Structure formats: C-alpha cells, structure tokens
mmCIF file of C-alpha atoms in Angstrom:
data_model
loop_
_atom_site.group_PDB
_atom_site.id
_atom_site.type_symbol
_atom_site.label_atom_id
_atom_site.label_comp_id
_atom_site.label_asym_id
_atom_site.label_seq_id
_atom_site.Cartn_x
_atom_site.Cartn_y
_atom_site.Cartn_z
ATOM 1 C CA MET Q 877 202.567 96.496 155.973
ATOM 2 C CA PRO Q 878 200.788 93.012 157.268
ATOM 3 C CA LYS Q 879 199.297 90.625 154.610
ATOM 4 C CA GLN Q 880 195.785 90.567 154.148
ATOM 5 C CA TYR Q 881 194.466 87.197 155.809
ATOM 6 C CA ILE Q 882 192.452 85.229 153.402
ATOM 7 C CA ASP Q 883 190.451 82.220 154.690
ATOM 8 C CA GLU Q 884 190.110 80.158 151.765
ATOM 9 C CA LYS Q 885 187.578 77.698 153.359
ATOM 10 C CA LEU Q 886 185.343 80.686 154.310
ATOM 11 C CA ILE Q 887 185.431 81.974 150.960
ATOM 12 C CA VAL Q 888 184.304 78.860 149.505
ATOM 13 C CA GLU Q 889 181.772 78.309 151.920
ATOM 14 C CA VAL Q 890 180.499 81.843 151.110
ATOM 15 C CA ARG Q 891 180.887 81.620 147.065
ATOM 16 C CA LYS Q 892 178.891 78.325 147.169
ATOM 17 C CA ARG Q 893 175.954 79.886 149.732
ATOM 18 C CA LEU Q 894 175.823 83.048 147.090
ATOM 19 C CA ARG Q 895 175.317 80.472 144.096
ATOM 20 C CA GLN Q 896 172.735 78.616 145.904
ATOM 21 C CA ILE Q 897 170.741 81.618 146.786
ATOM 22 C CA ARG Q 898 170.946 83.254 143.215
ATOM 23 C CA GLU Q 899 170.110 80.022 141.922
ATOM 24 C CA ASP Q 900 167.106 79.063 144.199
ATOM 25 C CA ARG Q 901 165.724 82.489 142.892
ATOM 26 C CA GLY Q 902 166.124 81.561 139.266
ATOM 27 C CA LEU Q 903 168.392 84.432 138.681
ATOM 28 C CA SER Q 904 171.395 84.657 136.246
ATOM 29 C CA GLN Q 905 174.718 86.115 137.288
ATOM 30 C CA ASP Q 906 173.854 88.662 134.543
ATOM 31 C CA ILE Q 907 170.881 90.319 136.000
ATOM 32 C CA VAL Q 908 172.174 90.006 139.641
ATOM 33 C CA ASP Q 909 175.295 91.980 138.083
ATOM 34 C CA TYR Q 910 173.164 94.526 136.047
ATOM 35 C CA ASP Q 911 170.907 94.810 139.032
ATOM 36 C CA ILE Q 912 173.789 95.833 141.576
ATOM 37 C CA ASP Q 913 176.648 96.585 139.357
ATOM 38 C CA THR Q 914 179.030 93.803 140.833
ATOM 39 C CA ASN Q 915 180.735 90.876 139.174
ATOM 40 C CA THR Q 916 178.909 88.069 140.471
ATOM 41 C CA SER Q 917 180.728 85.366 138.625
ATOM 42 C CA ARG Q 918 184.178 86.554 140.249
ATOM 43 C CA ILE Q 919 182.925 86.191 143.594
ATOM 44 C CA GLU Q 920 181.209 83.012 142.998
ATOM 45 C CA ARG Q 921 184.128 81.337 141.322
ATOM 46 C CA GLY Q 922 186.205 82.884 144.577
ATOM 47 C CA LYS Q 923 188.576 85.085 142.447
ATOM 48 C CA VAL Q 924 187.891 87.901 144.803
ATOM 49 C CA ASN Q 925 187.996 87.986 148.711
ATOM 50 C CA ILE Q 926 184.693 89.563 148.876
ATOM 51 C CA THR Q 927 184.125 92.581 151.386
ATOM 52 C CA ILE Q 928 181.233 92.741 153.997
ATOM 53 C CA SER Q 929 179.938 95.738 152.321
ATOM 54 C CA THR Q 930 179.370 93.827 148.694
ATOM 55 C CA LEU Q 931 177.818 90.603 150.710
ATOM 56 C CA SER Q 932 175.659 93.160 152.761
ATOM 57 C CA LYS Q 933 174.468 94.792 149.418
ATOM 58 C CA LEU Q 934 173.779 90.838 147.751
ATOM 59 C CA CYS Q 935 171.788 89.693 150.830
ATOM 60 C CA SER Q 936 169.899 92.990 150.818
ATOM 61 C CA TYR Q 937 169.100 91.809 146.950
ATOM 62 C CA TYR Q 938 168.245 88.504 147.866
ATOM 63 C CA ASN Q 939 166.423 89.985 150.916
ATOM 64 C CA ILE Q 940 168.047 87.669 153.412
ATOM 65 C CA SER Q 941 169.914 89.082 156.360
ATOM 66 C CA LEU Q 942 173.320 88.471 157.150
ATOM 67 C CA LYS Q 943 172.740 86.343 160.163
ATOM 68 C CA ASP Q 944 170.408 84.061 157.859
ATOM 69 C CA PHE Q 945 173.259 84.051 155.247
ATOM 70 C CA PHE Q 946 175.758 82.753 157.913
ATOM 71 C CA HIS Q 947 173.433 80.298 159.654
ATOM 72 C CA GLY Q 948 174.917 76.765 158.621
ATOM 73 C CA ILE Q 949 178.091 78.023 157.654
ATOM 74 C CA ASP Q 950 181.159 76.358 159.272
ATOM 75 C CA PRO Q 951 184.736 76.834 157.681
ATOM 76 C CA LYS Q 952 186.212 74.551 160.163
#
C-alpha cells in the first residue's frame, strides 16, 4: 500500500485560511467544534490532514463555497 501523500505547504495555507475565516466571523474554536462536531484546534494547528468532506462541512458552516475558499491559495 502506498504512503499517503501530504502536501505540507497546502495544509499550512488551508489551516491559515480556516483560522482567518473563523476569526473574521468572531467565532471561537469551541463554538465551531460544538456546532459541527469537529476538532478545529487540531485542524488549524496542522495536526491532521483534513479531508475534503470536513473542509466542505466547514465551508458550509461558514457559508462560503469551496471555490471561494481556495481563491488566492497557491501552495507553490
């Protein structure tokens, strides 16, 4: 079985963007965690490789499309 590919630069960009969106909305990690049953702290610290499903759930919660979420993210 091949190793899971992990793009560290992309993970950093995603976690920064998630934190920025959460803070812009004036939400604490605890509130988000309670509302959607996730561990925002681990995601924002880059301790987990977030799945597309979890990212989609967070984007829906923040009322932002995946397209808008990735706008301006360039992991290169």
